[in-house]
CSV table of C-alpha atoms and ligand atoms in Angstrom, one decimal:
chain,number,residue,atom,x,y,z
A,18,MET,CA,0.0,0.0,0.0
A,19,LYS,CA,1.4,3.4,-1.0
A,20,LEU,CA,1.7,5.8,2.0
A,21,LYS,CA,2.5,9.4,2.1
A,22,VAL,CA,5.7,9.8,4.2
A,23,GLY,CA,7.3,13.0,5.5
A,24,ILE,CA,11.0,12.8,6.2
A,25,ILE,CA,12.2,15.5,8.5
A,26,GLY,CA,15.9,16.3,8.4
A,27,LEU,CA,17.8,15.4,5.2
A,28,GLY,CA,21.3,14.6,6.5
A,29,TYR,CA,22.8,11.2,5.9
A,30,LEU,CA,20.0,9.3,7.7
A,31,GLY,CA,17.1,11.4,6.3
A,32,ALA,CA,18.3,11.6,2.7
A,33,THR,CA,18.9,7.9,2.5
A,34,THR,CA,15.6,7.1,4.2
A,35,ALA,CA,13.8,9.4,1.8
A,36,VAL,CA,15.3,7.8,-1.3
A,37,ALA,CA,14.8,4.3,0.0
A,38,PHE,CA,11.1,4.8,0.8
A,39,ALA,CA,10.5,6.5,-2.6
A,40,LYS,CA,12.2,3.5,-4.2
A,41,LEU,CA,9.8,1.2,-2.3
A,42,GLY,CA,6.9,3.1,-4.0
A,43,HIS,CA,5.8,5.4,-1.2
A,44,GLU,CA,5.1,9.1,-1.8
A,45,VAL,CA,7.9,10.9,-0.1
A,46,ILE,CA,8.2,14.6,1.0
A,47,GLY,CA,11.6,15.5,2.3
A,48,ILE,CA,11.8,18.5,4.6
A,49,ASP,CA,15.0,20.4,5.6
A,50,SER,CA,15.3,24.1,6.5
A,51,ASP,CA,18.7,24.2,4.6
A,52,SER,CA,17.7,25.6,1.2
A,53,ALA,CA,21.1,24.9,-0.3
A,54,LYS,CA,20.7,21.2,0.6
A,55,ILE,CA,17.2,21.2,-0.9
A,56,ALA,CA,18.6,22.7,-4.2
A,57,ILE,CA,21.3,20.0,-4.4
A,58,LEU,CA,18.8,17.2,-3.7
A,59,GLU,CA,16.4,18.6,-6.3
A,60,SER,CA,19.2,18.6,-8.9
A,61,GLY,CA,19.5,14.8,-8.4
A,62,ARG,CA,22.6,14.7,-6.1
A,63,VAL,CA,23.0,14.0,-2.4
A,64,PRO,CA,25.2,16.5,-0.5
A,65,PHE,CA,27.7,13.9,0.6
A,66,TYR,CA,29.4,10.8,-0.9
A,67,GLU,CA,27.4,7.6,-0.6
A,68,PRO,CA,27.8,4.9,-3.3
A,69,GLY,CA,24.6,4.4,-5.4
A,70,LEU,CA,22.5,7.1,-3.7
A,71,ASP,CA,22.8,9.8,-6.5
A,72,GLU,CA,21.6,7.2,-9.1
A,73,ALA,CA,18.7,6.1,-6.9
A,74,LEU,CA,17.7,9.7,-6.3
A,75,VAL,CA,17.6,10.5,-10.0
A,76,GLU,CA,15.5,7.4,-10.5
A,77,VAL,CA,12.8,8.4,-7.9
A,78,LEU,CA,12.8,12.0,-9.0
A,79,ALA,CA,12.0,10.9,-12.5
A,80,GLN,CA,9.2,8.6,-11.2
A,81,GLY,CA,7.8,11.6,-9.3
A,82,ASN,CA,7.8,9.7,-6.0
A,83,ILE,CA,9.8,12.3,-4.1
A,84,ARG,CA,9.9,16.0,-3.6
A,85,PHE,CA,11.7,18.4,-1.2
A,86,GLN,CA,10.8,21.5,0.6
A,87,THR,CA,12.2,23.8,3.3
A,88,THR,CA,9.1,24.1,5.5
A,89,GLN,CA,6.1,22.1,6.6
A,90,ASP,CA,2.8,23.0,5.0
A,91,ALA,CA,-0.7,21.5,5.0
A,92,ASN,CA,0.3,18.9,2.4
A,93,SER,CA,3.4,17.6,4.2
A,94,GLY,CA,1.5,17.8,7.6
A,95,SER,CA,-1.1,15.4,6.2
A,96,ALA,CA,1.4,12.6,5.6
A,97,ASP,CA,0.4,9.2,7.0
A,98,ILE,CA,3.8,8.9,8.7
A,99,HIS,CA,6.3,11.5,9.7
A,100,LEU,CA,9.8,10.2,10.2
A,101,LEU,CA,12.1,12.3,12.4
A,102,CYS,CA,15.6,12.0,11.0
A,103,VAL,CA,17.3,15.2,12.4
A,104,GLY,CA,20.8,15.0,14.0
A,105,THR,CA,21.4,14.4,17.7
A,106,PRO,CA,25.0,15.6,17.9
A,107,GLN,CA,27.1,15.6,21.1
A,108,SER,CA,26.0,18.5,23.3
A,109,LYS,CA,28.4,21.5,23.3
A,110,THR,CA,28.4,21.5,27.1
A,111,GLY,CA,28.9,17.8,28.0
A,112,LEU,CA,28.9,14.2,26.9
A,113,GLY,CA,25.1,13.9,26.4
A,114,ALA,CA,23.2,14.2,23.1
A,115,ASP,CA,21.7,17.5,22.0
A,116,THR,CA,18.1,16.6,21.2
A,117,SER,CA,17.0,20.2,20.5
A,118,TYR,CA,16.6,19.6,16.7
A,119,LEU,CA,14.0,17.0,17.5
A,120,PHE,CA,11.9,19.4,19.6
A,121,ALA,CA,12.3,22.1,16.9
A,122,ALA,CA,11.1,19.6,14.2
A,123,LEU,CA,8.0,19.0,16.2
A,124,ASP,CA,7.3,22.7,16.7
A,125,SER,CA,7.4,23.2,12.9
A,126,LEU,CA,5.2,20.2,12.3
A,127,ALA,CA,2.6,20.7,15.0
A,128,PRO,CA,0.4,23.4,13.3
A,129,PHE,CA,-0.2,21.1,10.3
A,130,LEU,CA,-0.3,17.7,12.0
A,131,LEU,CA,-3.4,15.6,11.5
A,132,GLU,CA,-4.8,13.4,14.2
A,133,ASP,CA,-4.4,10.1,12.3
A,134,SER,CA,-0.7,10.8,11.3
A,135,VAL,CA,1.9,8.8,13.0
A,136,ILE,CA,5.2,10.3,14.1
A,137,ALA,CA,8.1,8.0,14.4
A,138,GLY,CA,11.6,8.9,15.5
A,139,LYS,CA,14.6,7.4,13.7
A,140,SER,CA,17.4,9.5,15.1
A,141,THR,CA,19.6,8.0,17.9
A,142,VAL,CA,18.4,9.3,21.2
A,143,PRO,CA,18.9,8.8,25.0
A,144,VAL,CA,16.3,6.4,26.3
A,145,GLY,CA,13.3,8.5,27.6
A,146,THR,CA,13.5,11.1,24.8
A,147,ALA,CA,10.4,9.9,23.0
A,148,LYS,CA,8.3,10.4,26.1
A,149,GLU,CA,9.5,14.0,26.5
A,150,LEU,CA,9.0,14.7,22.8
A,151,LYS,CA,5.4,13.3,22.9
A,152,ALA,CA,4.6,15.4,26.0
A,153,HIS,CA,6.0,18.4,24.2
A,154,LEU,CA,3.9,17.8,21.1
A,155,ALA,CA,0.8,17.1,23.1
A,156,GLN,CA,0.9,20.7,24.4
A,157,LYS,CA,0.8,22.0,20.9
A,158,VAL,CA,-2.0,20.0,19.4
A,159,ASP,CA,-5.6,19.3,20.7
A,160,PHE,CA,-5.4,15.5,20.4
A,161,GLU,CA,-3.1,12.8,21.6
A,162,PRO,CA,-0.5,12.3,19.0
A,163,HIS,CA,0.5,8.8,17.7
A,164,PHE,CA,4.1,8.6,18.6
A,165,ALA,CA,6.5,5.8,17.9
A,166,TRP,CA,10.3,5.0,17.8
A,167,ASN,CA,11.8,3.2,14.8
A,168,PRO,CA,15.6,3.1,15.1
A,169,GLU,CA,17.8,2.9,12.0
A,170,PHE,CA,20.9,0.7,11.6
A,171,LEU,CA,22.3,1.9,8.3
A,172,ARG,CA,26.0,2.2,7.9
A,173,GLU,CA,27.7,4.9,5.8
A,174,GLY,CA,29.1,3.4,2.6
A,175,THR,CA,26.3,0.8,2.4
A,176,ALA,CA,23.4,3.1,3.5
A,177,LEU,CA,21.0,2.4,0.7
A,178,GLN,CA,21.3,-1.4,0.8
A,179,ASP,CA,21.1,-1.4,4.6
A,180,THR,CA,17.9,0.6,4.4
A,181,LEU,CA,16.3,-1.5,1.7
A,182,LEU,CA,17.4,-4.8,3.0
A,183,PRO,CA,18.2,-4.4,6.7
A,184,ASP,CA,19.0,-7.3,9.2
A,185,ARG,CA,15.9,-6.4,11.1
A,186,ILE,CA,13.3,-3.7,11.6
A,187,VAL,CA,12.6,-2.5,15.1
A,188,LEU,CA,9.2,-0.8,15.9
A,189,GLY,CA,8.7,0.7,19.3
A,190,THR,CA,5.0,1.6,19.7
A,191,ASP,CA,2.4,2.1,22.4
A,192,ASP,CA,-0.7,2.1,20.4
A,193,SER,CA,-2.1,-0.3,17.7
A,194,TRP,CA,-2.7,2.4,15.1
A,195,SER,CA,1.0,3.4,15.0
A,196,GLU,CA,2.1,-0.2,14.8
A,197,LYS,CA,-0.4,-0.9,12.0
A,198,MET,CA,0.8,2.1,10.0
A,199,LEU,CA,4.5,1.4,10.5
A,200,ARG,CA,4.0,-2.3,9.5
A,201,LEU,CA,2.4,-1.1,6.3
A,202,LEU,CA,5.3,1.3,5.6
A,203,TYR,CA,7.7,-1.6,5.9
A,204,GLU,CA,5.5,-4.2,4.1
A,205,PRO,CA,7.7,-4.2,0.9
A,206,ILE,CA,10.7,-5.1,3.1
A,207,THR,CA,9.0,-7.6,5.5
A,208,ASP,CA,7.5,-9.4,2.5
A,209,LEU,CA,11.1,-10.3,1.6
A,210,GLY,CA,11.5,-12.1,4.9
A,211,VAL,CA,13.3,-9.4,6.9
A,212,PRO,CA,12.4,-9.9,10.6
A,213,LEU,CA,10.4,-7.2,12.4
A,214,VAL,CA,10.7,-6.8,16.2
A,215,SER,CA,7.7,-5.0,17.7
A,216,ILE,CA,8.4,-3.7,21.2
A,217,ASP,CA,7.7,-0.8,23.5
A,218,ILE,CA,9.2,2.6,22.9
A,219,PRO,CA,11.9,2.8,25.6
A,220,THR,CA,13.2,-0.6,24.5
A,221,ALA,CA,13.3,0.6,20.9
A,222,GLU,CA,15.3,3.7,21.9
A,223,LEU,CA,17.7,1.5,23.9
A,224,VAL,CA,18.1,-1.1,21.1
A,225,LYS,CA,20.0,1.4,19.0
A,226,VAL,CA,22.5,2.6,21.6
A,227,ALA,CA,22.9,-0.9,22.8
A,228,ALA,CA,23.8,-2.1,19.3
A,229,ASN,CA,26.3,0.7,18.7
A,230,SER,CA,27.8,0.2,22.2
A,231,PHE,CA,28.2,-3.5,21.5
A,232,LEU,CA,29.9,-2.8,18.2
A,233,ALA,CA,32.3,-0.2,19.8
A,234,THR,CA,33.1,-2.7,22.6
A,235,LYS,CA,33.9,-5.4,20.1
A,236,ILE,CA,36.3,-3.2,18.3
A,237,SER,CA,38.0,-2.0,21.5
A,238,PHE,CA,38.1,-5.6,22.7
A,239,ILE,CA,40.3,-6.6,19.8
A,240,ASN,CA,42.3,-3.4,20.1
A,241,ALA,CA,42.9,-4.2,23.8
A,242,MET,CA,44.2,-7.6,22.7
A,243,ALA,CA,46.4,-5.7,20.2
A,244,GLU,CA,48.0,-3.8,23.1
A,245,VAL,CA,48.7,-7.0,24.9
A,246,ALA,CA,50.0,-8.7,21.7
A,247,GLU,CA,52.5,-5.9,21.1
A,248,VAL,CA,54.2,-6.5,24.4
A,249,ALA,CA,53.8,-10.3,24.5
A,250,GLY,CA,55.3,-10.9,21.0
A,251,ALA,CA,51.9,-12.1,19.6
A,252,ASP,CA,49.9,-11.2,16.6
A,253,ALA,CA,46.4,-9.7,17.1
A,254,VAL,CA,45.4,-10.1,13.5
A,255,LYS,CA,45.9,-13.9,13.7
A,256,LEU,CA,44.4,-13.9,17.2
A,257,ALA,CA,41.2,-12.2,15.8
A,258,GLU,CA,41.1,-14.8,13.0
A,259,ALA,CA,41.4,-17.7,15.4
A,260,ILE,CA,38.7,-16.5,17.9
A,261,GLY,CA,36.4,-15.3,15.1
A,262,TYR,CA,35.9,-18.9,13.9
A,263,ASP,CA,33.9,-19.5,17.0
A,264,GLU,CA,30.4,-18.7,15.9
A,265,ARG,CA,29.5,-17.3,19.3
A,266,ILE,CA,32.2,-14.6,18.8
A,267,GLY,CA,32.1,-14.2,15.0
A,268,ASN,CA,34.7,-12.6,12.8
A,269,LYS,CA,33.0,-9.3,12.0
A,270,PHE,CA,34.0,-6.1,13.7
A,271,LEU,CA,37.2,-7.7,14.9
A,272,LYS,CA,39.6,-5.7,12.7
A,273,THR,CA,42.4,-4.3,14.8
A,274,GLY,CA,43.9,-0.9,14.0
A,275,ILE,CA,43.5,2.8,14.9
A,276,GLY,CA,39.9,2.1,16.0
A,277,PHE,CA,36.4,3.5,15.5
A,278,GLY,CA,35.3,6.9,14.6
A,279,GLY,CA,32.5,8.6,12.6
A,280,GLY,CA,29.4,10.5,13.5
A,281,CYS,CA,27.8,7.6,15.5
A,282,LEU,CA,29.8,5.2,17.5
A,283,PRO,CA,31.9,7.7,19.5
A,284,LYS,CA,29.1,10.1,20.3
A,285,ASP,CA,26.6,7.3,21.0
A,286,ILE,CA,28.7,5.6,23.7
A,287,ARG,CA,29.3,9.0,25.3
A,288,ALA,CA,25.6,9.9,25.3
A,289,PHE,CA,24.7,6.4,26.6
A,290,SER,CA,27.1,6.9,29.5
A,291,ALA,CA,25.7,10.3,30.2
A,292,ARG,CA,22.1,9.1,30.2
A,293,ALA,CA,22.9,6.0,32.4
A,294,GLU,CA,24.5,8.4,34.9
A,295,GLU,CA,21.3,10.5,34.9
A,296,LEU,CA,19.3,7.4,35.5
A,297,GLY,CA,21.6,6.4,38.5
A,298,VAL,CA,23.0,3.4,36.7
A,299,GLY,CA,26.2,4.9,35.3
A,300,HIS,CA,28.2,2.0,36.9
A,301,ALA,CA,26.3,-0.5,34.6
A,302,VAL,CA,28.0,1.0,31.5
A,303,GLY,CA,31.2,2.2,33.2
A,304,PHE,CA,33.1,-0.1,30.8
A,305,LEU,CA,32.2,2.2,27.9
A,306,ARG,CA,34.7,4.8,29.3
A,307,GLU,CA,37.3,2.1,29.0
A,308,VAL,CA,36.1,1.3,25.5
A,309,GLU,CA,36.7,4.9,24.5
A,310,GLU,CA,40.1,5.1,26.2
A,311,ILE,CA,41.3,1.9,24.4
A,312,ASN,CA,40.1,3.5,21.2
A,313,LEU,CA,42.1,6.7,21.8
A,314,ARG,CA,45.3,4.9,22.9
A,315,ARG,CA,45.5,3.2,19.5
A,316,ARG,CA,45.8,6.6,17.8
A,317,THR,CA,48.6,7.6,20.1
A,318,ARG,CA,50.4,4.3,19.4
A,319,VAL,CA,50.9,5.3,15.8
A,320,ILE,CA,52.8,8.4,16.9
A,321,GLU,CA,54.9,6.2,19.3
A,322,LEU,CA,55.8,3.8,16.5
A,323,ALA,CA,56.8,6.7,14.3
A,324,ARG,CA,59.0,8.1,17.1
A,325,GLU,CA,60.6,4.7,17.7
A,326,GLU,CA,61.7,4.6,14.0
A,327,LEU,CA,62.3,8.3,13.3
A,328,GLY,CA,63.2,9.9,16.6
A,329,SER,CA,62.0,13.5,16.5
A,330,LEU,CA,59.1,14.0,14.2
A,331,ASN,CA,59.9,17.7,13.8
A,332,GLY,CA,60.0,18.6,10.1
A,333,LYS,CA,59.5,15.0,9.0
A,334,ARG,CA,57.2,14.6,6.0
A,335,VAL,CA,54.4,12.3,7.0
A,336,VAL,CA,51.9,11.2,4.4
A,337,MET,CA,48.5,10.1,5.6
A,338,LEU,CA,46.7,7.7,3.3
A,339,GLY,CA,43.1,8.3,4.2
A,340,ALA,CA,41.2,10.9,6.1
A,341,ALA,CA,37.6,9.5,6.2
A,342,PHE,CA,36.6,7.5,9.3
A,343,LYS,CA,36.3,4.5,7.1
A,344,PRO,CA,36.3,3.7,3.3
A,345,GLU,CA,33.5,4.5,0.9
A,346,THR,CA,32.5,7.7,2.7
A,347,ASP,CA,33.7,11.4,2.7
A,348,ASP,CA,32.8,11.7,6.4
A,349,VAL,CA,35.7,12.9,8.6
A,350,ARG,CA,33.7,13.5,11.8
A,351,ASP,CA,35.6,12.0,14.7
A,352,SER,CA,37.9,10.3,12.2
A,353,PRO,CA,40.8,8.3,13.7
A,354,ALA,CA,42.8,9.2,10.6
A,355,MET,CA,42.4,12.9,11.3
A,356,ALA,CA,43.1,12.5,15.0
A,357,VAL,CA,46.4,10.9,14.1
A,358,ALA,CA,47.2,13.5,11.5
A,359,GLU,CA,46.6,16.2,14.1
A,360,GLN,CA,48.9,14.5,16.6
A,361,PHE,CA,51.7,14.4,13.9
A,362,TRP,CA,51.0,18.1,13.2
A,363,SER,CA,51.3,19.0,16.9
A,364,ALA,CA,54.6,17.1,17.0
A,365,GLY,CA,56.0,19.4,14.3
A,366,ALA,CA,55.7,17.0,11.4
A,367,ASN,CA,55.0,18.3,7.9
A,368,VAL,CA,51.8,16.3,7.4
A,369,VAL,CA,50.2,15.9,4.0
A,370,ILE,CA,46.8,14.2,3.6
A,371,HIS,CA,45.4,12.2,0.7
A,372,ASP,CA,42.0,10.7,0.5
A,373,PRO,CA,40.0,9.6,-2.6
A,374,LYS,CA,36.8,11.4,-1.5
A,375,ALA,CA,37.1,13.3,1.8
A,376,LEU,CA,39.6,16.1,1.0
A,377,GLU,CA,36.9,18.8,0.6
A,378,ASN,CA,35.7,18.1,4.1
A,379,VAL,CA,39.3,18.0,5.4
A,380,ARG,CA,40.0,21.4,3.9
A,381,ARG,CA,36.8,22.8,5.4
A,382,MET,CA,37.4,21.4,8.9
A,383,TYR,CA,41.2,21.3,9.1
A,384,PRO,CA,42.3,24.3,7.1
A,385,HIS,CA,45.8,24.3,8.7
A,386,LEU,CA,46.6,20.8,7.3
A,387,GLU,CA,48.1,20.2,3.9
A,388,THR,CA,46.2,18.1,1.4
A,389,ASN,CA,47.0,16.6,-1.9
A,390,ASP,CA,44.6,15.2,-4.4
A,391,ASN,CA,47.2,13.2,-6.2
A,392,LEU,CA,48.5,10.1,-4.5
A,393,PHE,CA,51.9,10.1,-6.2
A,394,ASP,CA,52.5,13.8,-5.7
A,395,ALA,CA,51.6,13.4,-2.0
A,396,MET,CA,54.1,10.6,-1.6
A,397,ASP,CA,57.0,12.6,-3.0
A,398,GLY,CA,59.8,12.9,-0.5
A,399,ALA,CA,57.9,11.1,2.4
A,400,ASP,CA,59.8,10.2,5.5
A,401,LEU,CA,56.8,8.1,6.7
A,402,VAL,CA,53.6,6.8,5.2
A,403,VAL,CA,50.6,6.0,7.4
A,404,LEU,CA,47.7,3.9,6.2
A,405,ALA,CA,44.8,5.4,8.1
A,406,THR,CA,41.7,4.4,6.1
A,407,GLU,CA,41.7,1.2,4.2
A,408,TRP,CA,40.5,2.5,0.8
A,409,ARG,CA,40.9,-0.1,-2.0
A,410,GLU,CA,43.1,2.4,-3.9
A,411,TYR,CA,45.7,2.0,-1.1
A,412,ARG,CA,45.4,-1.7,-0.7
A,413,ASP,CA,45.9,-2.1,-4.5
A,414,ALA,CA,48.7,0.4,-4.7
A,415,ASP,CA,52.0,-0.9,-6.1
A,416,PRO,CA,54.7,-0.7,-3.3
A,417,ILE,CA,57.5,-0.9,-5.9
A,418,GLN,CA,56.1,2.2,-7.7
A,419,LEU,CA,55.5,4.1,-4.4
A,420,ALA,CA,59.0,3.2,-3.1
A,421,LYS,CA,60.5,5.2,-5.9
A,422,LEU,CA,58.8,8.4,-4.7
A,423,VAL,CA,59.5,8.5,-1.0
A,424,THR,CA,62.7,9.5,0.9
A,425,ASN,CA,62.3,6.8,3.5
A,426,ARG,CA,60.6,3.5,2.8
A,427,LEU,CA,58.7,3.3,6.1
A,428,VAL,CA,55.0,2.6,6.4
A,429,ILE,CA,52.8,2.2,9.4
A,430,ASP,CA,49.7,0.1,8.6
A,431,GLY,CA,47.1,1.6,10.9
A,432,ARG,CA,44.3,-0.7,9.6
A,433,ASN,CA,46.2,-4.0,9.0
A,434,ALA,CA,45.1,-3.8,5.4
A,435,LEU,CA,48.3,-4.0,3.4
A,436,ASP,CA,49.9,-7.1,2.1
A,437,VAL,CA,53.0,-7.1,4.3
A,438,GLY,CA,54.8,-9.6,2.1
A,439,ASP,CA,54.5,-7.5,-1.0
A,440,TRP,CA,55.5,-4.3,0.7
A,441,ARG,CA,58.5,-6.0,2.3
A,442,ALA,CA,59.5,-7.5,-1.0
A,443,ALA,CA,59.6,-3.9,-2.3
A,444,ASN,CA,62.0,-3.2,0.6
A,445,TRP,CA,59.6,-1.2,2.8
A,446,GLN,CA,59.9,-1.3,6.6
A,447,VAL,CA,56.4,-2.2,7.6
A,448,LEU,CA,55.1,-1.5,11.1
A,449,ALA,CA,51.5,-2.4,12.1
A,450,LEU,CA,49.3,-2.1,15.2
A,451,GLY,CA,49.0,-5.2,17.2
A,452,ARG,CA,51.6,-7.1,15.3
A,453,ASN,CA,55.2,-7.6,16.2
A,454,LEU,CA,56.5,-7.4,12.7
A,455,GLU,CA,60.2,-8.0,12.5
A,456,ARG,CA,62.0,-4.7,11.9
A,457,LEU,CA,64.1,-5.4,8.9
A,458,PRO,CA,67.1,-3.4,7.8
A,459,VAL,CA,65.9,-1.3,4.9
A,460,LEU,CA,68.3,-1.3,2.0
A,461,ALA,CA,69.0,2.1,0.5
B,18,UGA,C1,27.5,2.6,12.7
B,18,UGA,C2,26.8,1.2,12.9
B,18,UGA,O1,27.6,0.2,12.4
B,18,UGA,C3,25.4,1.3,12.2
B,18,UGA,O2,24.7,0.0,12.4
B,18,UGA,C4,24.6,2.4,12.8
B,18,UGA,O3,23.3,2.5,12.1
B,18,UGA,C5,25.4,3.7,12.5
B,18,UGA,O4,26.6,3.6,13.2
B,18,UGA,C6,24.5,4.8,13.1
B,18,UGA,O5,24.4,4.9,14.4
B,18,UGA,O6,23.9,5.6,12.4
B,18,UGA,P1,28.9,3.7,10.8
B,18,UGA,O7,29.2,4.8,11.7
B,18,UGA,O8,28.5,4.0,9.4
B,18,UGA,O9,27.8,2.7,11.4
B,18,UGA,O10,30.3,2.9,10.7
B,18,UGA,P2,30.8,1.4,11.1
B,18,UGA,O11,30.8,0.6,9.9
B,18,UGA,O12,30.0,0.9,12.3
B,18,UGA,O13,32.3,1.7,11.5
B,18,UGA,C7,32.6,2.6,12.6
B,18,UGA,C8,34.0,2.7,12.8
B,18,UGA,O14,34.6,1.5,13.3
B,18,UGA,C9,34.9,3.0,11.6
B,18,UGA,O15,35.8,4.0,12.0
B,18,UGA,C10,35.6,1.7,11.3
B,18,UGA,O16,36.8,1.9,10.6
B,18,UGA,C11,35.8,1.1,12.6
B,18,UGA,N1,35.9,-0.3,12.7
B,18,UGA,C12,34.9,-1.1,12.2
B,18,UGA,C13,37.1,-0.9,13.2
B,18,UGA,O17,38.0,-0.2,13.6
B,18,UGA,N2,37.2,-2.3,13.2
B,18,UGA,C14,36.2,-3.1,12.8
B,18,UGA,O18,36.4,-4.3,12.8
B,18,UGA,C15,35.0,-2.5,12.3
């Protein structure tokens, strides 16, 4: 059944959700107060790099299933379902989430909202936020609004597939009308056999932060093993492979390296700790502080390794391969690669950053750092190369060709993504996190 769906907030989450639901055949109205963003979307592009999304947007625009506007009006207000997709960034004053954009979204919607419309939050929020939002909205309308929570689990880089074919759909509702409408919204997906978990609203809010906390913990677990492996003469990459064969552990999210970043995992574990403190159960998730500390120590380890080889970093030319927080995105928010680059810069190194997609964002957010769009020019005269984001372009690069460009054949593999044998055969000194690679004498 075709539904009219309002998508409020057209950042990563909202834009992907809008395109995905239009692709599923629903009538989508995307709303965002940023007129520049609306103009880009109307021209058939998304304002960030996400594989496949531009093409899908062009397709749904041509089909007439989607349109965009900067404000709510009677037409958008009458949507069957309004999906709240605005950002919930870390608050400027503490570790908690800033939920003000959600309240503002409801204020704009309230004058046009119909009684039968269902509002479902998709943004990641501290547990209890939906209750506050519903109470806020109830003061602005003369009926009891249908309010639900429907967390999203998409990953940057595979956002569209994750939305169209997710592992599961989670619906948090407290009235049968909301549940019925949301089930209809997802029917094209559940018809494919995707499981749907129908639960209460606080549980749905918690599911999302619990999932991201678990993922962050898994990464920090293997990175903690890397710390031990480094002093014990062991190899954390092989250790991850060996424990990952146990189905109860699984081999996903056990890649050791400079750790997790991005717009979600870091801020979500901080916000979860902050909310748990407010609820008087901070001790229950006290381990998340450790998860973050392990994550930050891995970044510093790269600098230590560099110093062990080069001594003072002052004036050394350090080439960062990668700036994005992971491959297939141009997102540099809380990126481990950028944190490492900043530490080299603070140590006086002459840092130059290359990335296939993220350099525009780097220049905007880190104007003091040097960037270079051309991999070979960037490598010219390098004293040290650091692989910080495992883009295919770097994994496939020819170490023999790169060796001719640098001053010093020294590479730190911050993602354990390079073929150590190939690089060594090209006479590179290869250092890696969590592995005690023999330090070979590098021939001139
Ligand atoms: C994450 C979750 O995976 C999504 O399920 C969730 O919907 C999303 O946050 C969100 O809350 O919106 P995303 O931030 O796109 O998705 O990135 P991930 O694929 O989770 O990677 C996060 C970070 O962990 C990256 O920096 C990546 O390099 C790092 N990572 C990942 C590792 O260091 N090791 C691994 O084994 C896996």
